[in-house]
Coordinates of C-alpha atoms and ligand atoms in Angstrom, one line a residue:
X24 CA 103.3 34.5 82.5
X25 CA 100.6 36.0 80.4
X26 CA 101.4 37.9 77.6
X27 CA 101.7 41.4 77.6
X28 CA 103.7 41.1 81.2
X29 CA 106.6 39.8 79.7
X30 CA 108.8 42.9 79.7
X31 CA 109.7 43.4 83.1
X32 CA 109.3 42.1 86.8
X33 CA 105.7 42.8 88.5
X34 CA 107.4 45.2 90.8
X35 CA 109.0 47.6 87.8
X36 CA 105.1 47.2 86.0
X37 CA 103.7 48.3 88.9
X38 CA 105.7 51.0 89.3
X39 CA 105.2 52.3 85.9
X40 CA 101.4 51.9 86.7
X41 CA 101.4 53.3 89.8
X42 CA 103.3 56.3 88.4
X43 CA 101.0 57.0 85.4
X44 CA 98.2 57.0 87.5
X45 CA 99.5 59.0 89.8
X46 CA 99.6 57.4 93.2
X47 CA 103.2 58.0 94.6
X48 CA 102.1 57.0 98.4
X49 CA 101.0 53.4 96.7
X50 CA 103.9 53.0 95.3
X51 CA 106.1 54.2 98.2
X52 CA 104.6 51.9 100.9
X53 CA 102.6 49.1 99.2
X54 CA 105.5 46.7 100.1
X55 CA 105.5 47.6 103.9
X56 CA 102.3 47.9 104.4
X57 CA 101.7 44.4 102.9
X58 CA 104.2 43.6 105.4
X59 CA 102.6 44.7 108.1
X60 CA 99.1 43.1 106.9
X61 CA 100.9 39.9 106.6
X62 CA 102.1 40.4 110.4
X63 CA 98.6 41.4 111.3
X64 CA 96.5 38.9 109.8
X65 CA 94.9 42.0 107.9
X66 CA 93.1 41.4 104.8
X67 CA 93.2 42.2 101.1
X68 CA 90.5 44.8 101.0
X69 CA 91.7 46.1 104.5
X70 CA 95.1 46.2 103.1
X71 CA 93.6 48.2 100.1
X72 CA 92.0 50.6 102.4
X73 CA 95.0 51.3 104.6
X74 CA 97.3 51.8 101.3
X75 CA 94.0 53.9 99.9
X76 CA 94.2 56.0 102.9
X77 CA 97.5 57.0 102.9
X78 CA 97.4 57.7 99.6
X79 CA 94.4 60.4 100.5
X80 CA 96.1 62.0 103.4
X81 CA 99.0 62.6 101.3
X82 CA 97.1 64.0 98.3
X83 CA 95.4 66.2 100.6
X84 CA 98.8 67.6 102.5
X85 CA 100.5 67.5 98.6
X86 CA 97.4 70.1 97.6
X87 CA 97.5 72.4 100.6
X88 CA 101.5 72.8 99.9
X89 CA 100.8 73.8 96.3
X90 CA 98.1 76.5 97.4
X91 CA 100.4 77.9 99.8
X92 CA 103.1 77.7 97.2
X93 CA 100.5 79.7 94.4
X94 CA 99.4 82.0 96.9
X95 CA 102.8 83.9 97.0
X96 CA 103.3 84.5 101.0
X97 CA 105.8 86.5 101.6
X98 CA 106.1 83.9 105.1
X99 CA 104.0 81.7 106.2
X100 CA 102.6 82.5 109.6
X101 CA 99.7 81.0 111.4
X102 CA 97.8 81.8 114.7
X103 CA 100.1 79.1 116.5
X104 CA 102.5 82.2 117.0
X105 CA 100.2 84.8 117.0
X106 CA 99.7 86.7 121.0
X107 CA 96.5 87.9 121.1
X108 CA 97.3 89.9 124.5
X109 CA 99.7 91.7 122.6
X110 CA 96.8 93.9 121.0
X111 CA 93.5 94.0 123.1
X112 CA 91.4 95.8 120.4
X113 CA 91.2 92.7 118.4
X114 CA 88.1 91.0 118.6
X115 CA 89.9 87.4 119.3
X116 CA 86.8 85.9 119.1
X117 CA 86.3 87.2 115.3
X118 CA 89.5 86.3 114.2
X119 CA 89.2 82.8 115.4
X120 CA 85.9 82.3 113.8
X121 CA 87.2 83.8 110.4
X122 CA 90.1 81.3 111.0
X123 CA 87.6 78.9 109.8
X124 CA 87.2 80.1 106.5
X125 CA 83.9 80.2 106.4
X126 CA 83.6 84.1 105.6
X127 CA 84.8 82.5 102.4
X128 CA 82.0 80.1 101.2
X129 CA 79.9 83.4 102.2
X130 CA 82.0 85.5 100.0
X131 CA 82.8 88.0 103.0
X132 CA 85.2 90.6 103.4
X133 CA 87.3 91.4 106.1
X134 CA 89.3 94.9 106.5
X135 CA 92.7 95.0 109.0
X136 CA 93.0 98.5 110.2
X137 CA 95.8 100.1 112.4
X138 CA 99.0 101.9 113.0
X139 CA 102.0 99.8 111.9
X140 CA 103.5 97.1 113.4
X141 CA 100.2 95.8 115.2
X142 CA 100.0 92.3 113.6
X143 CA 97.7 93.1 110.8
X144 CA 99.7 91.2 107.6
X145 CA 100.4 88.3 110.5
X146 CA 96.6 87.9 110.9
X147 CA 96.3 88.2 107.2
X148 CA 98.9 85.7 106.3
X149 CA 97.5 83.3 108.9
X150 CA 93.6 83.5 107.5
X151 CA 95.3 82.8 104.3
X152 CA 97.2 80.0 105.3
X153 CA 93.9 78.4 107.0
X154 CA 92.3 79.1 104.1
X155 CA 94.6 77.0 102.0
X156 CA 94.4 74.4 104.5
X157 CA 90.5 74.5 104.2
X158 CA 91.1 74.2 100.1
X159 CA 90.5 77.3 98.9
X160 CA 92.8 79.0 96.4
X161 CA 94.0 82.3 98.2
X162 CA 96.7 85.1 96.3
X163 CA 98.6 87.4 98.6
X164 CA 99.6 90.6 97.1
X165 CA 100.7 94.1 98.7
X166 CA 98.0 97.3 96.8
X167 CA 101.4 98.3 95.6
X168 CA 102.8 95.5 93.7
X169 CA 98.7 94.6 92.9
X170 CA 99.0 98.0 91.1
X171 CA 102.3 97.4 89.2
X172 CA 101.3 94.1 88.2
X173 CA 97.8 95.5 87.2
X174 CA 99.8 98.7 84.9
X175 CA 102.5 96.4 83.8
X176 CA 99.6 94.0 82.5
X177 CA 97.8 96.9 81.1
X178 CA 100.8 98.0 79.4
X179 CA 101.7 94.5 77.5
X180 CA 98.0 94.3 76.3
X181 CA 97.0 91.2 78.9
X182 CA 94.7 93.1 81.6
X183 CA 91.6 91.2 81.4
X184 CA 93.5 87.9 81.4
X185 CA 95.3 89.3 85.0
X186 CA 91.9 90.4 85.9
X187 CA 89.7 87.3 85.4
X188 CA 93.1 85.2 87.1
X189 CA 92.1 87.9 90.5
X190 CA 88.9 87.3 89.9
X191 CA 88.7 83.6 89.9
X192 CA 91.2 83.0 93.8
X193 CA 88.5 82.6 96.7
X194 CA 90.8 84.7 98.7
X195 CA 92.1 88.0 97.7
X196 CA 94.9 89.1 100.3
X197 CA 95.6 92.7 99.5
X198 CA 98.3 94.4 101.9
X199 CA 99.3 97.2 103.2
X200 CA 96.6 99.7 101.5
X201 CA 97.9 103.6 102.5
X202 CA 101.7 103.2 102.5
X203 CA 101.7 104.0 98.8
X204 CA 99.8 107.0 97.1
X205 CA 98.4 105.6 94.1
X206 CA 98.2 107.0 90.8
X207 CA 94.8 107.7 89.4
X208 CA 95.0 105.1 86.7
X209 CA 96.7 102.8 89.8
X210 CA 93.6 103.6 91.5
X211 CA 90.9 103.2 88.9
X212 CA 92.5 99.7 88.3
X213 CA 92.4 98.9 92.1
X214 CA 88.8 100.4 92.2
X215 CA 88.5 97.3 89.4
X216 CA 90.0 94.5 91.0
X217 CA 87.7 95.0 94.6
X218 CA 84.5 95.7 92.1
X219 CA 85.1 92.7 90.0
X220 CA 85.0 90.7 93.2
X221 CA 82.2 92.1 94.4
X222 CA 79.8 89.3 95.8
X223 CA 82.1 86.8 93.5
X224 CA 84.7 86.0 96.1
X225 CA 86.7 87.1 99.2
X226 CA 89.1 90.0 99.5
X227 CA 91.4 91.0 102.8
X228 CA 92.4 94.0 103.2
X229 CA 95.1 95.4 105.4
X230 CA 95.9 99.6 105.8
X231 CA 97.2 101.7 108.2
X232 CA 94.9 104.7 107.4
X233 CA 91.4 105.0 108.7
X234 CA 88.5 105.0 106.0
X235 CA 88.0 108.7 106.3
X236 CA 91.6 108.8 104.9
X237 CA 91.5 106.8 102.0
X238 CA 91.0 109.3 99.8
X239 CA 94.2 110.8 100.1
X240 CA 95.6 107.3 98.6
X241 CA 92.7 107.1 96.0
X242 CA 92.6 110.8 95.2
X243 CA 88.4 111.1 94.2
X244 CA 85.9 111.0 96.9
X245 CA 83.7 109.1 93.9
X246 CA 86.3 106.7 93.7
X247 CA 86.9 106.1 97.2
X248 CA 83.2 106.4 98.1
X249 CA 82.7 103.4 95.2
X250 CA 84.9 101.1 96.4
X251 CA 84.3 101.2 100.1
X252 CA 80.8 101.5 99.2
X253 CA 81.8 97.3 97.5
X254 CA 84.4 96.4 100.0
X255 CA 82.3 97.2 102.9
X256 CA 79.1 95.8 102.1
X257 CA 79.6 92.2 103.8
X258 CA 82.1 93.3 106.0
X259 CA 84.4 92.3 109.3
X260 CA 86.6 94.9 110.5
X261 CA 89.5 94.1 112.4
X262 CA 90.6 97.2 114.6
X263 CA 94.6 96.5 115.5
X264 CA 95.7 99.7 117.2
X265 CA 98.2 99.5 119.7
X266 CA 101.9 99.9 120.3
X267 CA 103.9 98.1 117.6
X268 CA 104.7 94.9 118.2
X269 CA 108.1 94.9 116.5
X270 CA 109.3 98.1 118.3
X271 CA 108.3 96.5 121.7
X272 CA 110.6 93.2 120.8
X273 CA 113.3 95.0 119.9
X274 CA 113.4 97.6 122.5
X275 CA 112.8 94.4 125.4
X276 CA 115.3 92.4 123.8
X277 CA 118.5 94.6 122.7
X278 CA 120.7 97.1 124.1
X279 CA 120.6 99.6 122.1
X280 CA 117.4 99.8 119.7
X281 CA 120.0 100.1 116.7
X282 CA 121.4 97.0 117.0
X283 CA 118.1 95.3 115.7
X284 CA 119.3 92.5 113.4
X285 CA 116.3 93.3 110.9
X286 CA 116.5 96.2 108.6
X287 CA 112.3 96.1 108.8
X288 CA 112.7 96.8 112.3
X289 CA 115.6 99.4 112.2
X290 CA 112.8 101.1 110.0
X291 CA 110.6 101.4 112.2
X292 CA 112.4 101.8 114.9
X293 CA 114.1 105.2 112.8
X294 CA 110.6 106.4 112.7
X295 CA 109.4 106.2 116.4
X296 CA 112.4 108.0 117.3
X297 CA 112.0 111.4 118.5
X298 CA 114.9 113.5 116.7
X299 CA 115.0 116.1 119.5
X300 CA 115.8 113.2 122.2
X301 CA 116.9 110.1 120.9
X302 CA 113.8 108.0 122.7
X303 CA 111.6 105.7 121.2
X304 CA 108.1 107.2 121.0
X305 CA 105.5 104.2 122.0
X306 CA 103.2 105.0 119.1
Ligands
ADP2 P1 101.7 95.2 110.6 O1 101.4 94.5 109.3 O2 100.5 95.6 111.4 O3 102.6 96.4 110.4 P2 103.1 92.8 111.2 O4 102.0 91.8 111.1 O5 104.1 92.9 110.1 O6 102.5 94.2 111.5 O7 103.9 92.5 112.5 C1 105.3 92.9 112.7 C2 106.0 91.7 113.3 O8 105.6 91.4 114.6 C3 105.8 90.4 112.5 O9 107.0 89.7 112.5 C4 104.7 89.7 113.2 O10 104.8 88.3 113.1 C5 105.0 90.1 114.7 N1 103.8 90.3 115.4 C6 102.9 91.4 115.4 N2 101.9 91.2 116.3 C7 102.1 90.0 116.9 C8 101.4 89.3 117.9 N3 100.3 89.8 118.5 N4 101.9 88.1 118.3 C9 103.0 87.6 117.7 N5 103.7 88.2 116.7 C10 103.3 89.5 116.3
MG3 MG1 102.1 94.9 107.4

């Protein structure tokens, strides 16, 4: 045995290699694999490849879980599930076509409008999640916790550091824009965030108010004027009105509309109903 090999078996030096250099897949299936090349007649360099291979595929799968892990979504939803009869005034066609990420190379935005319930944080969370499959770093946040986090950073002296870390994700997934009134140093910081990216990188955005309305979120018509003015440039809109999705579940699938298992749904349930009649309001 040469020397330098004499502490331990080839198989436990190996997998102290194999380990320091990172290759778990090698080390997990170089035994049966060399099995099945020995069965197959397959040679070394094949075997290589095959064990090489794996490795790769793994890598790849090991990397998209981490960027969906890092990109913070709430679930992880994807166009699998999504019924795009269910709301007619989205442009399938768009959606599938942004689905391939390649808005994102282009630095593009994309903008979600329509009442609630309508599918617009599914379609966000699944153009993230193709987006992390593509490799590209993607951060989901709602405009209220973006806020928070941006006032909260502000407050502990560490803002630019939070703002370079939003500036450097390809995709920006900023939700629900309108359900929150913001305050105006919540809304200068916002104004920040989508000027920062400007032409740098990709931001989704997903409200429930029409443009027209966003100043009664952002307060100033400067303000509001500004940062459409960015976010709007390179542009797809995505118009999702229709009856709520979740409403039209849980009406076709309980008793009573109350007995919704989902507190979420209850919610919006509670404010379709009519208070004079009791009946759901398709809205
Ligand atoms: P919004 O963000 O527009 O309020 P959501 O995306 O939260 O709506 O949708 C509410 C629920 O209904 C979610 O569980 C979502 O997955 C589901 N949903 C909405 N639209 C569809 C659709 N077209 N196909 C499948 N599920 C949908
Ligand atoms: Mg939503």
């Amino acid at each position: 045995m040469p020397r330098g090999t004499t502490g331990g078996t080839p198989q436990v030096l190996l997998a102290h290699h194999l380990k320091q250099l990172k290759l778990p897949t090698v080390l997990r299936e170089y035994d049966k694999v060399a099995r099945e090349c020995a069965r197959d007649g397959v040679d070394h360099p094949r075997y290589l490849l095959r064990l090489i291979e794996l490795e790769l595929i793994d890598r790849e799968r090991r990397m998209v879980e981490r960027r969906i892990k890092a990109a913070r979504f709430p679930a992880v939803k994807s166009f699998d599930t999504f019924d795009f009869t269910a709301i007619p005034t989205l442009n399938k066609m768009l959606v599938l076509e942004l689905a391939r990420s390649e808005f994102i190379l282009r630095r593009e935005n994309v903008i979600a409008l329509g009442n609630s319930g309508t599918g617009k944080t599914h379609v966000a969370l699944a153009l993230g999640l193709a987006a992390c499959q593509k490799g590209f770093t993607v951060s989901f946040t709602t405009a209220a916790a973006l806020v928070h986090q941006l006032m909260e950073a502000r407050d502990e002296r560490r803002l630019l550091k939070t703002q370079r870390d939003l500036q450097a994700v390809k995709l920006l997934i900023v939700d629900e824009l309108g359900y929150v009134p913001l305050s105006p140093t919540g809304a200068e910081l916002l104004f920040e965030v989508f000027s920062q990216r400007y032409e740098r990188g990709s931001t989704i955005v997903t409200s429930n108010l029409p443009f027209e309305d966003w100043t009664s979120i952002l307060h100033s018509e400067r303000l509001t004027g500004a940062l459409l003015d960015r976010l709007t440039h390179h542009v797809h809109i995505l118009t999702m009105n229709g009856d709520s999705y979740r409403l039209r579940q849980s009406s076709g699938n309980s008793r009573s509309p109350f007995s919704a298992e989902k507190g979420e749904q209850n919610q919006a349930i509670a404010e379709a109903v009519d208070p004079e009649t009791g009946e759901i309001s398709a809205t």
